[in-house]
Short mmCIF file of C-alpha atoms in Angstrom, two decimals:
data_model
loop_
_atom_site.label_atom_id
_atom_site.label_comp_id
_atom_site.label_asym_id
_atom_site.label_seq_id
_atom_site.Cartn_x
_atom_site.Cartn_y
_atom_site.Cartn_z
CA PRO A 1119 -49.57 12.00 -9.49
CA ALA A 1120 -53.35 12.24 -9.51
CA GLY A 1121 -55.01 8.84 -9.61
CA PHE A 1122 -51.94 6.93 -8.46
CA PHE A 1123 -53.74 6.07 -5.20
CA ALA A 1124 -57.52 5.50 -5.00
CA LEU A 1125 -59.86 4.71 -2.10
CA GLY A 1126 -62.43 1.93 -2.31
CA ALA A 1127 -64.97 4.11 -0.45
CA LYS A 1128 -65.41 7.75 0.45
CA THR A 1129 -67.05 7.01 3.82
CA VAL A 1130 -67.03 4.21 6.37
CA THR A 1131 -69.11 3.53 9.45
CA VAL A 1132 -67.23 2.53 12.58
CA PRO A 1133 -69.42 0.63 15.07
CA ALA A 1134 -69.12 1.50 18.73
CA GLY A 1135 -66.05 -0.20 20.14
CA GLY A 1136 -65.24 -1.68 16.72
CA LYS A 1137 -63.18 -0.86 13.68
CA ALA A 1138 -63.59 -0.36 9.99
CA SER A 1139 -61.29 -0.49 6.96
CA VAL A 1140 -61.18 0.83 3.46
CA ASP A 1141 -59.27 -0.56 0.48
CA VAL A 1142 -56.52 1.50 -1.15
CA THR A 1143 -55.49 0.65 -4.70
CA THR A 1144 -52.59 1.96 -6.75
CA ASN A 1145 -52.13 2.46 -10.46
CA THR A 1146 -48.36 2.16 -10.92
CA LYS A 1147 -48.66 2.81 -14.64
CA LEU A 1148 -48.92 6.45 -13.70
CA GLY A 1149 -45.83 8.44 -12.77
CA GLY A 1150 -44.14 8.37 -16.16
CA THR A 1151 -40.63 6.91 -16.02
CA LEU A 1152 -40.07 7.72 -12.37
CA ASP A 1153 -39.55 4.52 -10.38
CA GLY A 1154 -39.13 4.28 -6.63
CA ALA A 1155 -41.26 4.87 -3.55
CA TYR A 1156 -44.64 6.63 -3.69
CA SER A 1157 -46.59 7.53 -0.55
CA ALA A 1158 -49.89 9.08 0.53
CA TYR A 1159 -51.93 9.74 3.65
CA VAL A 1160 -55.54 8.72 4.26
CA THR A 1161 -57.38 10.97 6.69
CA ALA A 1162 -60.71 9.98 8.27
CA SER A 1163 -62.65 12.45 10.39
CA GLY A 1164 -65.97 12.53 12.14
CA GLY A 1165 -67.53 13.06 15.53
CA GLY A 1166 -64.90 15.62 16.37
CA GLN A 1167 -62.02 13.17 15.82
CA ALA A 1168 -59.52 12.53 13.02
CA VAL A 1169 -57.30 9.57 12.16
CA ARG A 1170 -54.38 9.75 9.69
CA THR A 1171 -52.84 6.63 8.14
CA ALA A 1172 -49.83 6.42 5.82
CA VAL A 1173 -49.74 4.20 2.77
CA ALA A 1174 -46.82 3.54 0.45
CA VAL A 1175 -45.84 1.49 -2.55
CA GLU A 1176 -42.56 1.04 -4.37
CA ARG A 1177 -42.66 0.87 -8.12
CA GLU A 1178 -39.84 -1.49 -8.99
CA VAL A 1179 -37.44 -0.64 -11.75
CA GLU A 1180 -37.39 -3.14 -14.57
CA SER A 1181 -35.97 -6.14 -12.72
CA TYR A 1182 -35.51 -9.85 -13.22
CA ASP A 1183 -34.68 -12.97 -11.26
CA VAL A 1184 -31.20 -14.40 -11.60
CA THR A 1185 -31.39 -18.03 -10.52
CA LEU A 1186 -28.13 -19.55 -9.35
CA LYS A 1187 -27.84 -23.31 -9.65
CA TYR A 1188 -24.93 -24.70 -7.65
CA VAL A 1189 -23.21 -27.98 -8.42
CA ASN A 1190 -20.90 -29.07 -5.60
CA ARG A 1191 -17.95 -31.37 -5.68
CA PRO A 1192 -18.95 -34.93 -4.71
CA GLY A 1193 -19.50 -35.33 -0.99
CA GLU A 1194 -19.15 -31.63 -0.20
CA THR A 1195 -21.72 -29.15 1.14
CA PRO A 1196 -19.95 -25.80 1.00
CA THR A 1197 -21.32 -22.36 1.60
CA HIS A 1198 -21.97 -20.50 -1.63
CA LEU A 1199 -20.99 -16.82 -1.54
CA THR A 1200 -22.16 -15.05 -4.68
CA ASP A 1201 -21.92 -11.42 -5.66
CA LEU A 1202 -23.39 -9.64 -8.67
CA ALA A 1203 -21.58 -6.31 -9.12
CA GLY A 1204 -23.33 -3.93 -11.49
CA TYR A 1205 -21.29 -2.04 -14.03
CA SER A 1206 -23.99 -0.78 -16.41
CA GLY A 1207 -27.65 0.11 -15.99
CA VAL A 1208 -29.64 0.98 -12.87
CA GLY A 1209 -27.59 -1.46 -10.80
CA GLU A 1210 -24.27 0.19 -11.68
CA THR A 1211 -21.93 0.42 -8.65
CA ARG A 1212 -24.34 -1.70 -6.59
CA ASP A 1213 -23.73 -5.22 -5.29
CA TYR A 1214 -26.34 -7.94 -4.93
CA THR A 1215 -25.20 -10.81 -2.75
CA SER A 1216 -26.31 -14.25 -1.67
CA GLN A 1217 -24.99 -16.63 0.98
CA SER A 1218 -26.49 -20.09 0.97
CA THR A 1219 -25.78 -23.78 1.36
CA ALA A 1220 -28.78 -24.69 -0.79
CA ASP A 1221 -28.45 -25.98 -4.33
CA THR A 1222 -30.36 -22.99 -5.69
CA ALA A 1223 -30.53 -19.30 -4.83
CA THR A 1224 -32.25 -16.36 -6.51
CA LEU A 1225 -31.20 -12.75 -6.73
CA ARG A 1226 -33.57 -10.11 -8.07
CA VAL A 1227 -31.66 -7.38 -9.84
CA PRO A 1228 -32.43 -4.45 -12.14
CA LYS A 1229 -31.97 -4.90 -15.84
CA GLY A 1230 -28.33 -4.29 -16.66
CA LYS A 1231 -24.85 -5.73 -16.87
CA TYR A 1232 -23.03 -7.44 -14.01
CA VAL A 1233 -19.85 -9.19 -12.95
CA LEU A 1234 -20.61 -12.49 -11.22
CA ASN A 1235 -18.21 -13.89 -8.63
CA SER A 1236 -19.12 -17.02 -6.72
CA LEU A 1237 -17.09 -18.81 -4.06
CA PHE A 1238 -17.65 -22.34 -2.83
CA VAL A 1239 -16.17 -22.32 0.68
CA LYS A 1240 -16.04 -25.26 3.07
CA ASP A 1241 -14.43 -23.33 5.94
CA LEU A 1242 -15.65 -19.76 6.34
CA VAL A 1243 -13.16 -19.00 9.12
CA GLN A 1244 -9.80 -20.25 7.87
CA ALA A 1245 -10.66 -21.36 4.32
CA LYS A 1246 -9.25 -24.82 4.98
CA GLY A 1247 -9.59 -26.87 1.84
CA GLY A 1248 -9.36 -23.73 -0.28
CA VAL A 1249 -12.08 -22.21 -2.43
CA ASP A 1250 -13.67 -22.88 -5.78
CA TRP A 1251 -13.98 -19.51 -7.49
CA LEU A 1252 -16.32 -19.23 -10.44
CA ILE A 1253 -16.35 -16.00 -12.42
CA GLN A 1254 -18.57 -14.70 -15.18
CA PRO A 1255 -16.84 -11.43 -16.08
CA ARG A 1256 -19.78 -10.03 -18.05
CA LEU A 1257 -23.36 -11.12 -17.40
CA SER A 1258 -26.16 -9.29 -19.22
CA VAL A 1259 -29.54 -9.46 -17.45
CA THR A 1260 -32.37 -8.57 -19.83
CA GLY A 1261 -34.88 -11.12 -18.56
CA ASN A 1262 -35.14 -13.92 -16.03
CA THR A 1263 -31.76 -15.63 -16.14
CA THR A 1264 -30.34 -18.92 -14.90
CA VAL A 1265 -26.64 -19.42 -14.26
CA THR A 1266 -25.19 -22.83 -13.47
CA LEU A 1267 -22.13 -22.74 -11.23
CA ASP A 1268 -20.27 -26.04 -11.21
CA ALA A 1269 -17.44 -26.28 -8.68
CA ARG A 1270 -16.07 -29.33 -10.45
CA THR A 1271 -14.91 -27.14 -13.33
CA ALA A 1272 -12.62 -25.03 -11.12
CA LYS A 1273 -8.91 -25.82 -11.31
CA GLY A 1274 -5.83 -24.64 -9.45
CA ALA A 1275 -2.81 -23.22 -11.24
CA ASP A 1276 0.22 -25.47 -11.65
CA ILE A 1277 3.03 -23.07 -10.80
CA THR A 1278 6.29 -24.39 -9.36
CA VAL A 1279 9.82 -23.23 -8.53
CA PRO A 1280 13.02 -25.22 -9.13
CA ASP A 1281 13.52 -26.27 -5.51
CA ALA A 1282 11.64 -29.28 -4.16
CA GLY A 1283 12.51 -28.21 -0.63
CA ALA A 1284 10.69 -24.89 -0.93
CA LYS A 1285 7.26 -24.91 0.68
CA PRO A 1286 4.35 -22.76 -0.53
CA LEU A 1287 3.55 -19.81 1.71
CA SER A 1288 1.14 -17.69 -0.31
CA ALA A 1289 -0.59 -17.68 -3.67
CA LEU A 1290 -2.62 -14.81 -5.06
CA VAL A 1291 -4.78 -14.96 -8.17
CA ASN A 1292 -6.00 -11.62 -9.55
CA TYR A 1293 -8.09 -10.53 -12.47
CA PHE A 1294 -9.10 -7.15 -13.82
CA ASP A 1295 -11.49 -6.28 -16.62
CA ASP A 1296 -10.83 -2.98 -18.40
CA THR A 1297 -14.39 -2.97 -19.75
CA THR A 1298 -16.14 -3.23 -16.39
CA GLY A 1299 -13.49 -1.51 -14.30
CA ILE A 1300 -13.80 -4.34 -11.80
CA GLY A 1301 -11.04 -6.56 -10.51
CA ILE A 1302 -10.75 -9.02 -7.64
CA GLY A 1303 -7.96 -11.04 -6.10
CA ILE A 1304 -7.97 -14.01 -3.75
CA GLY A 1305 -4.91 -15.12 -1.83
CA LEU A 1306 -4.46 -18.35 0.13
CA ALA A 1307 -1.60 -20.65 1.08
CA SER A 1308 -1.08 -22.31 -2.31
CA PHE A 1309 -2.33 -22.21 -5.88
CA GLN A 1310 -4.15 -25.49 -5.32
CA ASP A 1311 -6.23 -23.65 -2.71
CA VAL A 1312 -7.43 -21.05 -5.25
CA ARG A 1313 -9.30 -22.99 -7.90
CA VAL A 1314 -10.71 -20.89 -10.74
CA ALA A 1315 -13.24 -21.41 -13.53
CA HIS A 1316 -14.59 -19.06 -16.18
CA VAL A 1317 -18.38 -19.12 -16.55
CA GLY A 1318 -20.12 -18.19 -19.78
CA ALA A 1319 -18.70 -17.19 -23.11
CA ALA A 1320 -15.23 -15.80 -23.65
CA VAL A 1321 -14.97 -12.01 -23.80
CA SER A 1322 -13.59 -10.16 -26.78
CA SER A 1323 -10.88 -8.17 -24.97
CA GLY A 1324 -9.95 -6.22 -21.85
CA LEU A 1325 -9.38 -9.10 -19.43
CA PHE A 1326 -6.12 -9.49 -17.49
CA GLN A 1327 -5.22 -12.27 -15.07
CA SER A 1328 -2.16 -12.67 -12.84
CA TRP A 1329 -0.62 -15.16 -10.44
CA SER A 1330 1.68 -14.15 -7.59
CA GLY A 1331 3.37 -16.92 -5.62
CA GLN A 1332 5.72 -17.22 -2.67
CA TRP A 1333 7.63 -20.22 -1.34
CA THR A 1334 10.07 -20.42 1.58
CA LYS A 1335 12.96 -22.70 2.42
CA GLY A 1336 14.50 -22.71 5.86
CA ALA A 1337 14.85 -19.50 7.82
CA GLY A 1338 16.51 -17.37 5.17
CA THR A 1339 15.45 -18.27 1.62
CA GLU A 1340 12.34 -17.59 -0.41
CA TYR A 1341 11.06 -17.64 -3.97
CA ASP A 1342 8.76 -14.91 -5.31
CA THR A 1343 7.13 -15.18 -8.71
CA PHE A 1344 4.75 -12.93 -10.60
CA THR A 1345 3.26 -13.71 -13.98
CA GLY A 1346 0.24 -12.49 -15.90
CA THR A 1347 -1.49 -12.55 -19.24
CA ARG A 1348 -4.08 -10.83 -21.36
CA THR A 1349 -6.86 -13.31 -21.99
CA THR A 1350 -10.40 -13.71 -23.25
CA LYS A 1351 -11.23 -16.45 -20.77
CA LEU A 1352 -10.08 -16.70 -17.17
CA GLN A 1353 -7.77 -19.63 -16.58
CA GLY A 1354 -7.87 -22.20 -13.82
CA ALA A 1355 -5.16 -24.71 -14.65
CA HIS A 1356 -2.55 -22.14 -15.65
CA VAL A 1357 0.83 -23.88 -15.98
CA LYS A 1358 4.22 -22.32 -15.28
CA HIS A 1359 7.24 -24.34 -14.13
CA TYR A 1360 10.07 -21.91 -13.41
CA LYS A 1361 13.63 -22.94 -14.17
CA ALA A 1362 16.59 -21.74 -12.12
CA SER A 1363 17.90 -19.97 -15.20
CA GLU A 1364 14.72 -17.86 -15.33
CA LEU A 1365 15.18 -16.43 -11.85
CA ALA A 1366 17.26 -13.58 -10.46
CA LYS A 1367 18.99 -13.93 -7.10
CA VAL A 1368 18.78 -11.10 -4.56
CA LYS A 1369 20.79 -11.23 -1.37
CA ALA A 1370 19.19 -8.84 1.11
CA ASN A 1371 21.45 -7.81 3.99
CA LEU A 1372 19.22 -6.79 6.88
CA GLY A 1373 20.75 -4.51 9.45
CA ALA A 1374 19.78 -3.49 12.96
CA ALA A 1375 21.58 -0.92 15.09
CA ALA A 1376 19.90 -2.18 18.27
CA SER A 1377 19.81 -5.61 19.86
CA GLY A 1378 16.86 -7.96 20.20
CA LYS A 1379 15.19 -6.94 16.95
CA THR A 1380 13.22 -8.90 14.40
CA GLY A 1381 12.29 -7.82 10.92
CA ALA A 1382 10.84 -8.92 7.62
CA VAL A 1383 11.56 -8.31 3.96
CA THR A 1384 8.68 -7.75 1.55
CA ALA A 1385 9.05 -8.21 -2.20
CA TYR A 1386 6.88 -6.09 -4.49
CA GLY A 1387 6.32 -7.20 -8.06
CA PHE A 1388 5.16 -4.87 -10.82
CA LEU A 1389 3.80 -5.95 -14.19
CA PRO A 1390 2.60 -3.39 -16.73
CA ASP A 1391 -1.00 -4.26 -15.80
CA ASP A 1392 -0.83 -5.34 -12.15
CA ASP A 1393 1.25 -5.41 -8.99
CA SER A 1394 1.73 -7.75 -6.07
CA MET A 1395 3.44 -8.07 -2.71
CA SER A 1396 4.83 -10.99 -0.77
CA VAL A 1397 4.25 -11.95 2.84
CA GLY A 1398 6.97 -10.66 5.15
CA VAL A 1399 8.61 -13.56 7.00
CA PRO A 1400 9.94 -12.46 10.42
CA GLN A 1401 13.53 -13.27 11.29
CA THR A 1402 16.05 -12.14 13.87
CA LEU A 1403 18.10 -9.06 12.93
CA PRO A 1404 20.78 -8.46 11.83
CA ALA A 1405 20.71 -11.20 9.21
CA SER A 1406 20.59 -11.83 5.50
CA ARG A 1407 17.88 -13.29 3.29
CA THR A 1408 18.10 -14.72 -0.19
CA LEU A 1409 15.21 -14.10 -2.54
CA TYR A 1410 14.87 -15.73 -5.94
CA VAL A 1411 12.47 -13.71 -8.09
CA SER A 1412 10.94 -14.29 -11.49
CA THR A 1413 11.97 -12.34 -14.57
CA GLY A 1414 10.51 -11.66 -17.99
CA GLU A 1415 7.12 -10.21 -18.97
CA LYS A 1416 8.56 -6.77 -18.11
CA VAL A 1417 8.23 -7.56 -14.41
CA GLN A 1418 10.05 -5.23 -12.02
CA TRP A 1419 10.83 -5.72 -8.35
CA ALA A 1420 11.27 -3.56 -5.27
CA PHE A 1421 11.98 -4.59 -1.71
CA ASP A 1422 11.64 -3.14 1.74
CA LEU A 1423 12.61 -4.05 5.28
CA GLU A 1424 10.60 -3.39 8.39
CA GLN A 1425 12.20 -3.55 11.82
CA ASP A 1426 9.81 -4.71 14.52
CA ALA A 1427 9.63 -4.30 18.27
CA GLY A 1428 7.78 -7.53 18.97
CA VAL A 1429 4.07 -8.02 18.35
CA ASP A 1430 0.88 -6.60 19.80
CA ALA A 1431 -1.93 -8.50 21.54
CA THR A 1432 -3.26 -9.73 18.20
CA GLY A 1433 0.12 -11.00 17.04
CA THR A 1434 0.61 -8.14 14.59
CA PRO A 1435 4.21 -6.89 14.36
CA ILE A 1436 4.88 -3.48 15.92
CA ILE A 1437 6.83 -1.62 13.24
CA GLU A 1438 9.41 0.83 14.59
CA ALA A 1439 11.53 1.41 11.47
CA TYR A 1440 11.36 0.68 7.76
CA TYR A 1441 13.50 1.17 4.66
CA THR A 1442 12.49 0.75 1.04
CA ASP A 1443 13.82 0.93 -2.50
CA ASP A 1444 13.36 4.22 -4.33
CA TYR A 1445 11.93 2.58 -7.43
CA PRO A 1446 11.21 -0.91 -8.76
CA GLN A 1447 13.89 -2.28 -11.03
CA THR A 1448 14.17 -4.83 -13.81
CA LEU A 1449 16.25 -7.80 -12.64
CA LEU A 1450 17.85 -10.08 -15.20
CA ALA A 1451 17.51 -13.85 -15.29
CA GLY A 1452 20.56 -15.68 -13.99
CA LYS A 1453 22.05 -12.56 -12.40
CA SER A 1454 22.80 -11.94 -8.72
CA TYR A 1455 22.13 -8.72 -6.84
CA THR A 1456 22.84 -7.45 -3.34
CA ARG A 1457 20.74 -5.06 -1.30
CA THR A 1458 21.64 -3.74 2.15
CA TYR A 1459 19.04 -2.13 4.39
CA ASN A 1460 19.00 -0.42 7.78
CA THR A 1461 22.72 0.21 8.27
CA ALA A 1462 24.73 3.38 8.95
CA VAL A 1463 25.26 6.12 8.06
CA PHE A 1464 21.65 7.25 8.44
CA GLY A 1465 21.04 10.81 7.29
CA PRO A 1466 18.97 13.19 5.15
CA LYS A 1467 18.44 12.41 1.48
CA ILE A 1468 17.61 14.93 -1.25
CA ASN A 1469 16.87 14.04 -4.86
CA ALA A 1470 14.31 14.87 -7.55
CA ASP A 1471 11.49 13.67 -5.29
CA TYR A 1472 12.75 14.75 -1.87
CA GLY A 1473 13.52 18.22 -0.58
CA VAL A 1474 11.88 21.44 0.60
CA PHE A 1475 8.96 22.79 -1.40
CA ARG A 1476 6.87 25.92 -1.80
CA ASP A 1477 3.28 25.91 -2.97
CA GLY A 1478 1.79 29.40 -3.13
CA ASN A 1479 2.22 30.82 0.35
CA SER A 1480 3.10 27.51 2.02
CA ILE A 1481 6.54 26.02 2.70
CA SER A 1482 7.04 22.41 3.80
CA GLY A 1483 9.67 19.71 3.82
CA TYR A 1484 9.33 16.26 2.31
CA LEU A 1485 12.49 14.21 2.65
CA PRO A 1486 13.73 11.21 4.64
CA LEU A 1487 15.93 12.47 7.46
CA PHE A 1488 17.10 8.94 8.29
CA ALA A 1489 17.77 7.39 4.87
CA ASP A 1490 20.03 4.41 5.49
CA GLY A 1491 23.64 3.99 4.43
CA SER A 1492 22.63 2.59 1.04
CA GLY A 1493 20.40 5.59 0.43
CA HIS A 1494 17.12 3.78 0.98
CA PRO A 1495 14.43 6.20 2.12
CA GLY A 1496 12.71 5.27 5.33
CA SER A 1497 11.87 6.36 8.81
CA SER A 1498 11.65 5.22 12.42
CA LEU A 1499 10.00 6.06 15.69
CA TYR A 1500 11.31 9.28 17.21
CA THR A 1501 11.46 10.56 20.77
CA SER A 1502 11.37 14.25 19.83
CA VAL A 1503 11.00 16.46 16.76
CA THR A 1504 11.33 20.23 16.47
CA THR A 1505 11.06 21.89 13.07
CA THR A 1506 11.21 25.69 12.84
CA LEU A 1507 10.99 28.22 10.01
CA TYR A 1508 12.54 31.70 10.17
CA ARG A 1509 11.82 34.59 7.78
CA ASN A 1510 14.41 37.36 7.55
CA GLY A 1511 15.72 36.19 10.92
CA ALA A 1512 12.33 36.24 12.68
CA LYS A 1513 10.67 33.02 13.78
CA VAL A 1514 7.58 32.13 11.77
CA ALA A 1515 6.49 29.02 13.67
CA SER A 1516 7.55 25.60 14.92
CA ASN A 1517 5.96 22.18 14.56
CA ASP A 1518 6.68 18.50 15.19
CA ASP A 1519 6.80 17.33 11.57
CA PRO A 1520 10.00 15.34 10.84
CA LEU A 1521 9.78 16.67 7.28
CA VAL A 1522 7.38 14.02 6.03
CA GLY A 1523 5.14 16.68 4.50
CA MET A 1524 2.38 16.46 7.09
CA LYS A 1525 2.59 20.08 8.24
CA GLU A 1526 3.36 23.30 6.40
CA PHE A 1527 4.29 26.86 7.26
CA LYS A 1528 2.15 29.76 6.02
CA VAL A 1529 4.25 32.71 4.83
CA PRO A 1530 3.71 36.09 3.11
CA ALA A 1531 3.92 36.35 -0.67
CA ALA A 1532 6.84 38.79 -0.83
CA GLU A 1533 10.40 37.57 -1.34
CA ALA A 1534 12.39 36.94 1.81
CA THR A 1535 15.31 34.95 3.15
CA TYR A 1536 14.15 31.80 4.91
CA LYS A 1537 15.89 29.35 7.21
CA LEU A 1538 14.29 25.98 7.90
CA THR A 1539 15.74 23.98 10.79
CA THR A 1540 14.92 20.57 12.18
CA SER A 1541 16.21 18.46 15.05
CA VAL A 1542 15.08 14.86 15.45
CA LYS A 1543 16.07 12.37 18.15
CA ARG A 1544 15.44 8.66 18.49
CA THR A 1545 16.12 6.22 21.30
CA VAL A 1546 18.97 3.73 21.23
CA LYS A 1547 16.29 1.07 21.78
CA VAL A 1548 15.23 1.67 18.16
CA ALA A 1549 18.68 2.38 16.72
CA ALA A 1550 21.93 3.29 18.42
CA ALA A 1551 23.22 4.77 15.14
CA SER A 1552 22.23 8.35 14.23
CA THR A 1553 20.48 8.96 17.52
CA ARG A 1554 20.11 12.63 16.63
CA ILE A 1555 20.07 14.52 13.35
CA ASP A 1556 20.08 18.30 13.00
CA ALA A 1557 19.74 20.02 9.65
CA SER A 1558 19.14 23.51 8.30
CA TRP A 1559 18.53 25.13 4.93
CA THR A 1560 18.80 28.85 4.10
CA PHE A 1561 17.35 30.15 0.82
CA LYS A 1562 15.40 33.00 -0.75
CA SER A 1563 11.81 32.48 -1.79
CA LYS A 1564 8.65 34.27 -2.85
CA LYS A 1565 5.15 33.19 -3.78
CA ALA A 1566 5.17 30.68 -6.62
CA ASP A 1567 3.33 27.71 -7.97
CA PHE A 1568 4.47 24.37 -6.58
CA THR A 1569 8.27 24.42 -6.80
CA LYS A 1570 11.28 22.72 -5.28
CA LEU A 1571 13.48 25.07 -3.26
CA PRO A 1572 17.32 25.11 -3.47
CA THR A 1573 18.46 22.88 -0.60
CA SER A 1574 21.36 20.47 -0.18
CA THR A 1575 22.77 17.81 2.13
CA VAL A 1576 25.82 15.57 2.48
CA ARG A 1577 25.85 11.78 2.54
CA PHE A 1578 28.60 10.04 4.54
CA ASN A 1579 29.15 6.73 2.76
CA ALA A 1580 30.97 4.78 5.44
CA THR A 1581 31.15 0.98 5.33
CA THR A 1582 29.90 -0.67 8.52
CA GLY A 1583 28.71 -4.06 9.63
CA LEU A 1584 25.03 -4.95 9.68
CA ASP A 1585 25.08 -3.80 13.32
CA SER A 1586 26.28 -0.31 12.24
CA ARG A 1587 29.62 -0.89 13.96
CA VAL A 1588 33.21 -0.79 12.71
CA ALA A 1589 36.64 -1.98 13.82
CA ALA A 1590 37.63 0.28 16.72
CA GLY A 1591 40.56 2.66 16.21
CA LYS A 1592 41.14 1.84 12.55
CA THR A 1593 41.94 4.69 10.15
CA VAL A 1594 39.53 4.63 7.21
CA THR A 1595 38.64 6.69 4.16
CA ILE A 1596 34.97 7.60 3.74
CA PRO A 1597 33.42 8.91 0.51
CA VAL A 1598 31.19 11.94 0.95
CA SER A 1599 28.69 13.12 -1.62
CA VAL A 1600 26.66 16.29 -1.97
CA GLN A 1601 23.00 16.03 -2.91
CA GLY A 1602 20.59 18.76 -3.94
CA SER A 1603 21.18 22.19 -5.42
CA ALA A 1604 24.91 22.21 -4.58
CA ALA A 1605 25.62 18.89 -6.25
CA GLY A 1606 28.19 18.62 -9.02
CA ARG A 1607 29.56 21.81 -10.52
CA ASN A 1608 27.15 24.02 -8.56
CA LEU A 1609 29.06 23.44 -5.32
CA LYS A 1610 30.72 26.61 -4.03
CA SER A 1611 32.04 25.32 -0.70
CA LEU A 1612 31.94 22.23 1.49
CA TYR A 1613 33.29 21.96 5.03
CA VAL A 1614 33.19 18.68 6.96
CA TYR A 1615 33.83 18.13 10.68
CA VAL A 1616 34.15 15.13 12.99
CA SER A 1617 33.43 14.74 16.70
CA TYR A 1618 34.10 11.95 19.18
CA ASP A 1619 32.24 13.55 22.11
CA TYR A 1620 28.68 13.89 20.75
CA GLY A 1621 29.34 17.29 19.17
CA GLN A 1622 30.87 19.07 22.14
CA THR A 1623 33.99 19.66 20.07
CA TRP A 1624 34.33 19.48 16.29
CA LYS A 1625 37.47 19.00 14.22
CA MET A 1626 37.56 20.13 10.59
CA LEU A 1627 38.47 17.46 8.05
CA LYS A 1628 40.04 17.85 4.64
CA VAL A 1629 37.85 16.71 1.76
CA LYS A 1630 40.11 15.28 -0.93
CA ASN A 1631 38.72 13.82 -4.13
CA GLY A 1632 35.32 13.49 -2.52
CA LYS A 1633 36.64 11.60 0.51
CA ILE A 1634 37.52 12.20 4.15
CA THR A 1635 39.91 10.24 6.36
CA VAL A 1636 39.00 9.53 9.98
CA LYS A 1637 40.00 7.26 12.81
CA ASN A 1638 37.23 4.93 13.84
CA PRO A 1639 35.87 5.49 17.37
CA ALA A 1640 37.00 3.39 20.31
CA LYS A 1641 35.10 0.27 21.26
CA GLY A 1642 31.59 1.17 22.40
CA LYS A 1643 32.06 4.82 21.44
CA GLY A 1644 30.37 6.81 18.70
CA ILE A 1645 31.52 9.14 15.95
CA SER A 1646 29.58 12.20 14.78
CA PHE A 1647 29.74 14.22 11.56
CA HIS A 1648 28.86 17.81 10.65
CA ALA A 1649 28.85 19.48 7.23
CA LYS A 1650 28.31 22.98 5.86
CA ILE A 1651 27.36 23.35 2.19
CA THR A 1652 26.97 26.46 0.02
CA ASP A 1653 25.90 26.43 -3.61
CA LYS A 1654 26.95 29.00 -6.20
CA GLN A 1655 23.71 30.94 -5.77
CA GLY A 1656 24.46 31.46 -2.07
CA ASN A 1657 21.97 28.96 -0.66
CA LYS A 1658 23.34 27.38 2.52
CA SER A 1659 22.72 24.01 4.15
CA THR A 1660 24.02 22.20 7.22
CA VAL A 1661 23.68 18.70 8.59
CA SER A 1662 24.84 17.13 11.86
CA ILE A 1663 24.68 13.39 12.49
CA TYR A 1664 25.29 12.32 16.07
CA ASN A 1665 26.56 8.81 16.85
CA ALA A 1666 26.72 7.99 13.15
CA TYR A 1667 28.18 4.58 14.05
CA TYR A 1668 30.20 2.87 16.80
CA GLY A 1669 33.49 1.11 17.30
CA LYS A 1670 33.67 -2.53 18.34
#
């Protein structure tokens, strides 16, 4: 605006070989309410020459100093890491940070409201000795402000499990404020490493805090706890001593259909206001692991297993297969549960969430082709994938999506008969069971809003060892179940076949009361299954599972 910049002189005289200057003043009262950077150019000309010089000034928004006064624990000189996260005012969504070992630091911030988090850290690399974490959930800055942060007030939670032999592995303290929309969590080896203190006055409402802990005992036992509370003041010395009667016992059977594998179970806890996850502890597969988990407070638990092929150069596990629960479940105190992961028969799974879908003029598949014998969805590394869509008998296109929803087929709007086929192979180095799965689905479809298409599959519910092997030559009865559109009373026909030569020859089996009877394969040999399904609307599906399991 006019008058914002002013020159101290209209002319200057520059002596030969010398220099001259002129003062520039600014009147930052001009410009109305518009803060920020203002700039101008000063041009001097004479003697056939011209010189142009830029000038600039930033008119600061209404801002104030926040002085941080640190009080360390006796004999300690930690690094102070402080963050002011704005949630209201000009500083909203911005962070103002300070890192210092001094007793005092100053942050200049715009007028507004902030969340203050400050860490006292003795070891910035490995956090040895833990951290003192001081939190002021709501700090209003309307003038120069001083905040005293006293590490001596920070306390660690006193949370224990009923097994003196269990050693702490991880401890995570979280908080979330509904009012600010800001939440932070810090996880270290034990609750005594995460020492917390609330700074300032209590808040009226909206604050939630949780504690997630994990302890291990030996090679195959762990304790996982998850507790939380609505509060007006963040707690340091939270106390919770779990009793054995308050825990649920979960025996996780961990399969592997290939030798030389390791794997890890992860426990996921879900409270109404937060969630957590444990640290996966590697162990040789196949194996079992016992997990004792907390109950109450409406907590729910889910588990998954990852199968690893060693570690990379950084020591990170190389995941080659994983299997997970469909949904978290409520587990009851004092009760025992069993979960089995990564065992035969691996095959497609269709339910309310999984299947083949149409969205407008796009068709795609989203279903686990290698759900394990317990029905856990999951996946693994594959050596080849070919998925093809046909329309009225003519090929539309092919892709390499193993029906995980990553690729879709574009089709015309008019109604037509479609056939979707897929063939997926995996190496015996990942899993010797279900080394190949072929499936197809035939249905009619036309343009529609997002909808699930009528597709089906068959699950072969054989009982195998954790190595996906069975007693060679034994005659057994295997339940079979239809999933998808042909399930229940909508099944028109079901034909099941068995092969002992990798599908070169198939023998039809009689399905009686939802079961088939087969002779287990010879030692070291595989058995394969094939099924044809038709629902009462004429939609057809097939599935072939090669080397479903082996004899031993």
